[in-house]
XYZ file of C-alpha atoms in Angstrom:
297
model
C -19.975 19.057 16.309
C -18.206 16.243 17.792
C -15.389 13.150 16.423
C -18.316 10.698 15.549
C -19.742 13.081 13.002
C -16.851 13.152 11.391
C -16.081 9.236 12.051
C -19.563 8.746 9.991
C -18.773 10.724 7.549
C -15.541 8.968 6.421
C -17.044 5.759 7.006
C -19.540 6.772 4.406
C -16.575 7.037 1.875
C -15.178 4.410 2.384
C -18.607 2.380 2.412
C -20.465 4.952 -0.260
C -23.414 3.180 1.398
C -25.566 4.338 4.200
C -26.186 1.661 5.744
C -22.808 0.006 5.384
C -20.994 2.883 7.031
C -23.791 2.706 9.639
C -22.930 -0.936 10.391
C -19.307 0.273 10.203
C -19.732 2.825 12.853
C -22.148 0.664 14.812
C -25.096 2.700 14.712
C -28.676 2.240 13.363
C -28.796 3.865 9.729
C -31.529 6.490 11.255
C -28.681 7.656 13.875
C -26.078 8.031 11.345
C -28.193 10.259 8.931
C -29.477 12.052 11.330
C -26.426 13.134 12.391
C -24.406 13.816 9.475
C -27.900 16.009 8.737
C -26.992 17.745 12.103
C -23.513 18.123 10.662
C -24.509 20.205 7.461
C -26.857 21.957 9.656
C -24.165 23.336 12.166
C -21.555 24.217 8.699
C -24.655 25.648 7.127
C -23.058 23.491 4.119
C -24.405 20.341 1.970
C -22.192 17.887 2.213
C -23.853 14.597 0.426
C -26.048 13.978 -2.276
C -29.021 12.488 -1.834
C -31.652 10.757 -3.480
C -33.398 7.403 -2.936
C -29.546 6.169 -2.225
C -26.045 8.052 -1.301
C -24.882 9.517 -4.432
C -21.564 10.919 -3.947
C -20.522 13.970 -1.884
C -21.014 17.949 -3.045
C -17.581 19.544 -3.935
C -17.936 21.509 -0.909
C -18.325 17.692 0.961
C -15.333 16.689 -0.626
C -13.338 19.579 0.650
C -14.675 18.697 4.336
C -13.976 14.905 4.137
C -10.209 15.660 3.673
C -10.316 18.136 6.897
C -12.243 14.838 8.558
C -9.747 12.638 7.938
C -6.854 15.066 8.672
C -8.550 15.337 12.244
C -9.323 11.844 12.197
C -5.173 11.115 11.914
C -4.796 14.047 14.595
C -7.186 12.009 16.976
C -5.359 9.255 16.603
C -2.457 10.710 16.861
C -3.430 12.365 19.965
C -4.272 8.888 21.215
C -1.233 7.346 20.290
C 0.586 9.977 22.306
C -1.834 9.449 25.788
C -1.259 5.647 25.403
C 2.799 6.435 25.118
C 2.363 7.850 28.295
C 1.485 4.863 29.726
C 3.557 2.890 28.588
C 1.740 1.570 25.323
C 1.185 2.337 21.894
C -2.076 1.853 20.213
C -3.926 2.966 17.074
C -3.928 2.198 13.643
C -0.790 2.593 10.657
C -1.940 3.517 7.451
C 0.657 1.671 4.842
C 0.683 2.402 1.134
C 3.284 0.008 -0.805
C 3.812 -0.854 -4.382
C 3.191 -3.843 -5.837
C 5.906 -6.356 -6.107
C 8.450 -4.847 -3.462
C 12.070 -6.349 -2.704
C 10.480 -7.429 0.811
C 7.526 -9.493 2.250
C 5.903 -5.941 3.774
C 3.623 -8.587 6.172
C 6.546 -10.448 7.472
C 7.503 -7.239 8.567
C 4.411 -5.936 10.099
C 3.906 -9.507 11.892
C 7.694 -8.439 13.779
C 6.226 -4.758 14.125
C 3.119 -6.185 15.941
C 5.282 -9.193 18.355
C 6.563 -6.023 19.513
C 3.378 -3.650 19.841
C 0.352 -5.739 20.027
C -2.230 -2.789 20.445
C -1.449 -1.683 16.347
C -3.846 -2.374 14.029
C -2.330 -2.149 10.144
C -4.260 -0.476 7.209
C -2.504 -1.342 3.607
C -3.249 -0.135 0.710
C -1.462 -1.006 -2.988
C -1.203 1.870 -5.424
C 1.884 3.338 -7.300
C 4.718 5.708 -5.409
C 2.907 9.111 -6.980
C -0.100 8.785 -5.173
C 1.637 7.203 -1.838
C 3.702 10.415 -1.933
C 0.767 12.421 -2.365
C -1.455 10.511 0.153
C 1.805 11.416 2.632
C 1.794 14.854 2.304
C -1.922 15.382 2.539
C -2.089 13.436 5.794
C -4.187 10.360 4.119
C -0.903 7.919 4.948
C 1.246 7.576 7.796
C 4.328 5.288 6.134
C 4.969 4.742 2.384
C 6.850 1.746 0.798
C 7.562 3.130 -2.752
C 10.302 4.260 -5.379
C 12.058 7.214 -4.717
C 12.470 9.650 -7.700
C 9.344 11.765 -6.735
C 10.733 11.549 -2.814
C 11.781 14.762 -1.262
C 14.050 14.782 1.105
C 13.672 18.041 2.997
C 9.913 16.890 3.190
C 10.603 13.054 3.424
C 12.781 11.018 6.087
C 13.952 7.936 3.571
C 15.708 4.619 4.420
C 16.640 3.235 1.119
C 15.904 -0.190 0.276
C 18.841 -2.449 -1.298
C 18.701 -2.953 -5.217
C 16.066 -5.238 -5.808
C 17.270 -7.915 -8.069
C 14.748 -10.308 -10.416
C 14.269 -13.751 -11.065
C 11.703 -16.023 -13.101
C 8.618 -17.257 -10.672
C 7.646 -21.111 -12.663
C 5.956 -23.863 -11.977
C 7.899 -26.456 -11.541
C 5.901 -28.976 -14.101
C 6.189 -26.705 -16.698
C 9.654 -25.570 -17.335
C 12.994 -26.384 -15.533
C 15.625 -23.827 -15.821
C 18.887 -25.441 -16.973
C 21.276 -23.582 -14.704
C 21.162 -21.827 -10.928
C 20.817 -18.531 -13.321
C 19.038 -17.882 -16.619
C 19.419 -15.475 -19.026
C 16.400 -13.144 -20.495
C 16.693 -14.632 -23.864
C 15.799 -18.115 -21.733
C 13.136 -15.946 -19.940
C 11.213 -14.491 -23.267
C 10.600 -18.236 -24.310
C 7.920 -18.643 -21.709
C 4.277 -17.228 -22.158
C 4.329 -14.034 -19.079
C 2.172 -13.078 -16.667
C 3.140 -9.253 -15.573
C 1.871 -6.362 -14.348
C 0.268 -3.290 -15.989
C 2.140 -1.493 -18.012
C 1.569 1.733 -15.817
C 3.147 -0.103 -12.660
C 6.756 1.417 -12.459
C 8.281 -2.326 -11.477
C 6.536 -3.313 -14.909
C 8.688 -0.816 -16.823
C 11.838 -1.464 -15.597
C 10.751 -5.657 -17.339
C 9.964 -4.235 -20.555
C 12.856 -1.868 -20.851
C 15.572 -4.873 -19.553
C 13.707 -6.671 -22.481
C 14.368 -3.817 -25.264
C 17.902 -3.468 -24.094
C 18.119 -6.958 -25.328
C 16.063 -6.643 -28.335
C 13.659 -9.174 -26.856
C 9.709 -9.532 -27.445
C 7.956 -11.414 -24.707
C 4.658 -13.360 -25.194
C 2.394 -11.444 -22.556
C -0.508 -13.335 -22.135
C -1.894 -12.180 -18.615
C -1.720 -7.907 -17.568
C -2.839 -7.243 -14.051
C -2.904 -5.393 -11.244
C -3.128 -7.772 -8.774
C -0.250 -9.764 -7.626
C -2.946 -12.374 -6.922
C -3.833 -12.515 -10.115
C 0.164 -13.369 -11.331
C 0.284 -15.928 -8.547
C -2.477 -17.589 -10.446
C -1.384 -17.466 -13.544
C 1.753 -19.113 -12.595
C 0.315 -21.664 -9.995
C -1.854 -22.806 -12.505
C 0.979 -23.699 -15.419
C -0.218 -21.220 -17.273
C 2.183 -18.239 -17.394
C 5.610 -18.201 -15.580
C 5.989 -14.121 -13.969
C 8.737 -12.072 -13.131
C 9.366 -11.313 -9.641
C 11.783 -9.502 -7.365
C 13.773 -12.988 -6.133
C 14.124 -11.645 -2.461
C 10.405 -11.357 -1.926
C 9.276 -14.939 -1.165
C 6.366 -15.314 -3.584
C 7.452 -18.659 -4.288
C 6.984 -20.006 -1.055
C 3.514 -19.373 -1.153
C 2.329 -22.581 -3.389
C 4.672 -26.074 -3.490
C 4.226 -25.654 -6.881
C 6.495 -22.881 -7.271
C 10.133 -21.851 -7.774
C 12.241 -18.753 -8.781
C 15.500 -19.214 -10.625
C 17.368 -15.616 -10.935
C 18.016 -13.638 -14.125
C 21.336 -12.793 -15.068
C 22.166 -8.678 -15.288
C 18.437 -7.788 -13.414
C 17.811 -5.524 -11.571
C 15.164 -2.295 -10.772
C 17.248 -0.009 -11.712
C 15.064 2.580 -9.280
C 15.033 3.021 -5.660
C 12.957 1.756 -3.575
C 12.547 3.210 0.042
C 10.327 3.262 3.575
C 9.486 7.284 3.418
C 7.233 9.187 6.036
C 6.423 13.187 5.995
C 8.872 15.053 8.185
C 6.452 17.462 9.186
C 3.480 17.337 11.988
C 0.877 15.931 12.202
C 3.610 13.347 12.890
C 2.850 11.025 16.051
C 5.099 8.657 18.213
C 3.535 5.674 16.774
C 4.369 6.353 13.039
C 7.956 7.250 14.538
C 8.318 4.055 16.395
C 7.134 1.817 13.643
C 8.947 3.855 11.395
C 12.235 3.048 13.771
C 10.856 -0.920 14.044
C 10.778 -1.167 9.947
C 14.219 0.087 9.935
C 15.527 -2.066 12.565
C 13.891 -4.917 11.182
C 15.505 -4.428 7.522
C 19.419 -3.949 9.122
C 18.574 -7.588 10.946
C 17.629 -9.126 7.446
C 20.813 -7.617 5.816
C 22.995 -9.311 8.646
């Protein structure tokens, strides 16, 4: 057995295609069957089902892909370390952040990367229960998320500062009438917002029952995207932490903030306190820290 096996073998997860995660790996689709064949041979285990076309992994596959990518992270770990010793720091950070954060998380990894040009970023956007749990199974190095399911004898934390809401508008479309509006102003205007699932989508609706209010939700998404263009397009307005930039992203838009609003949750940059734990996640870790006490100035 050696690290490309196992390389080709999380490449065909992330792929589910043979010869995608062939092309990923840069090997002919022959070479990367053959050895992942070799693979099962030498664990005397089937790891992938097979027909015509890949067609998922055994159970007994997906109980080896986690070990794979656990020694995948150690190997780059390992390398991170070597390169340390030289004087660099190399490899790649694998982010998971909520949606719709009380900072620009690319701003930050554009200072992160002025500073250490050899890092290569993976990010992922899911909600803080499986960032938490991607942490402590080694599938993340750094999570961006709320706190309550944080634990801080397994966690280091640097809370975030309250993130406070506004009203993202197009300007064509409605004009607020002061430098602040109220929610009863806000629940006038047809909504773009996230799924009802997302945690930062909970905290809306329950500043809206506190009020007694009943918003006109006409787009639910996922996607940020997808609430950019709802608003750029004059056809929903959104509500959007007012510290995170998203207006600047289209001339069109604006944010005006809303009276009383706030997450009422914390928000936090969280990594596993226990090994596998290499210099580059603690570096970056220190860099994202740094970064946020310079914006707070």
């Amino acid at each position: 057995m050696d690290i490309k096996q196992l390389f080709y073998l999380i490449a065909l997860d992330k792929t589910q295609h043979f010869g995608q995660a062939a092309e990923m790996c840069h090997v002919t689709q022959p070479t990367l069957s053959m050895r992942l064949r070799n693979l099962e041979k030498e664990l005397d285990v089937v790891l992938i089902k097979r027909s015509s076309r890949f067609e998922g992994f055994t159970q007994e596959g997906e109980k080896i892909l986690k070990w794979a990518k656990t020694m995948e992270s150690a190997y780059d770990g390992l390398q991170a370390e070597a390169a340390n010793f030289r004087q660099q720091l190399l490899g790649q950070l694998r982010i998971g952040i909520v949606p719709l954060t009380n900072l620009n998380p690319m701003q930050m990894l554009q200072k992160i990367s002025s500073t250490f040009p050899e890092i290569r970023f993976q990010v992922s956007s899911t909600n803080s229960e499986e960032i938490i749990d991607s942490l402590n199974s080694n599938r993340l190095d750094i999570g961006i998320c709320y706190l309550e399911k944080a634990n801080a004898q397994q966690h280091e934390i640097y809370a975030l500062k309250q993130t406070k809401l506004g009203l993202l508008f197009h300007r064509n479309y409605f004009m607020p009438s002061a430098k602040t509006i109220s929610w009863e102003e806000a629940v006038k205007l047809p909504l773009a917002l996230l799924n009802k699932s997302n945690h930062f989508r909970q905290s809306v609706d329950l500043a809206f029952q506190r009020y007694n209010l009943h918003p006109k939700v006409l787009v639910e998404s996922s996607s940020t995207l997808h609430l950019m263009q709802s608003v750029d397009t004059g056809f929903c307005a959104s509500i959007v932490p007012i510290s995170k930039g998203m207006e600047k992203l289209s001339s069109n838009l604006d944010v005006v903030p809303i009276a009383d609003a706030t997450i009422n949750s914390p928000l936090g940059i969280i990594i596993r306190r226990e090994e596998p734990r290499s210099i580059l996640i603690e570096k970056c870790f220190t860099e994202m820290r740094a970064y946020l006490v310079d914006m707070s100035l």
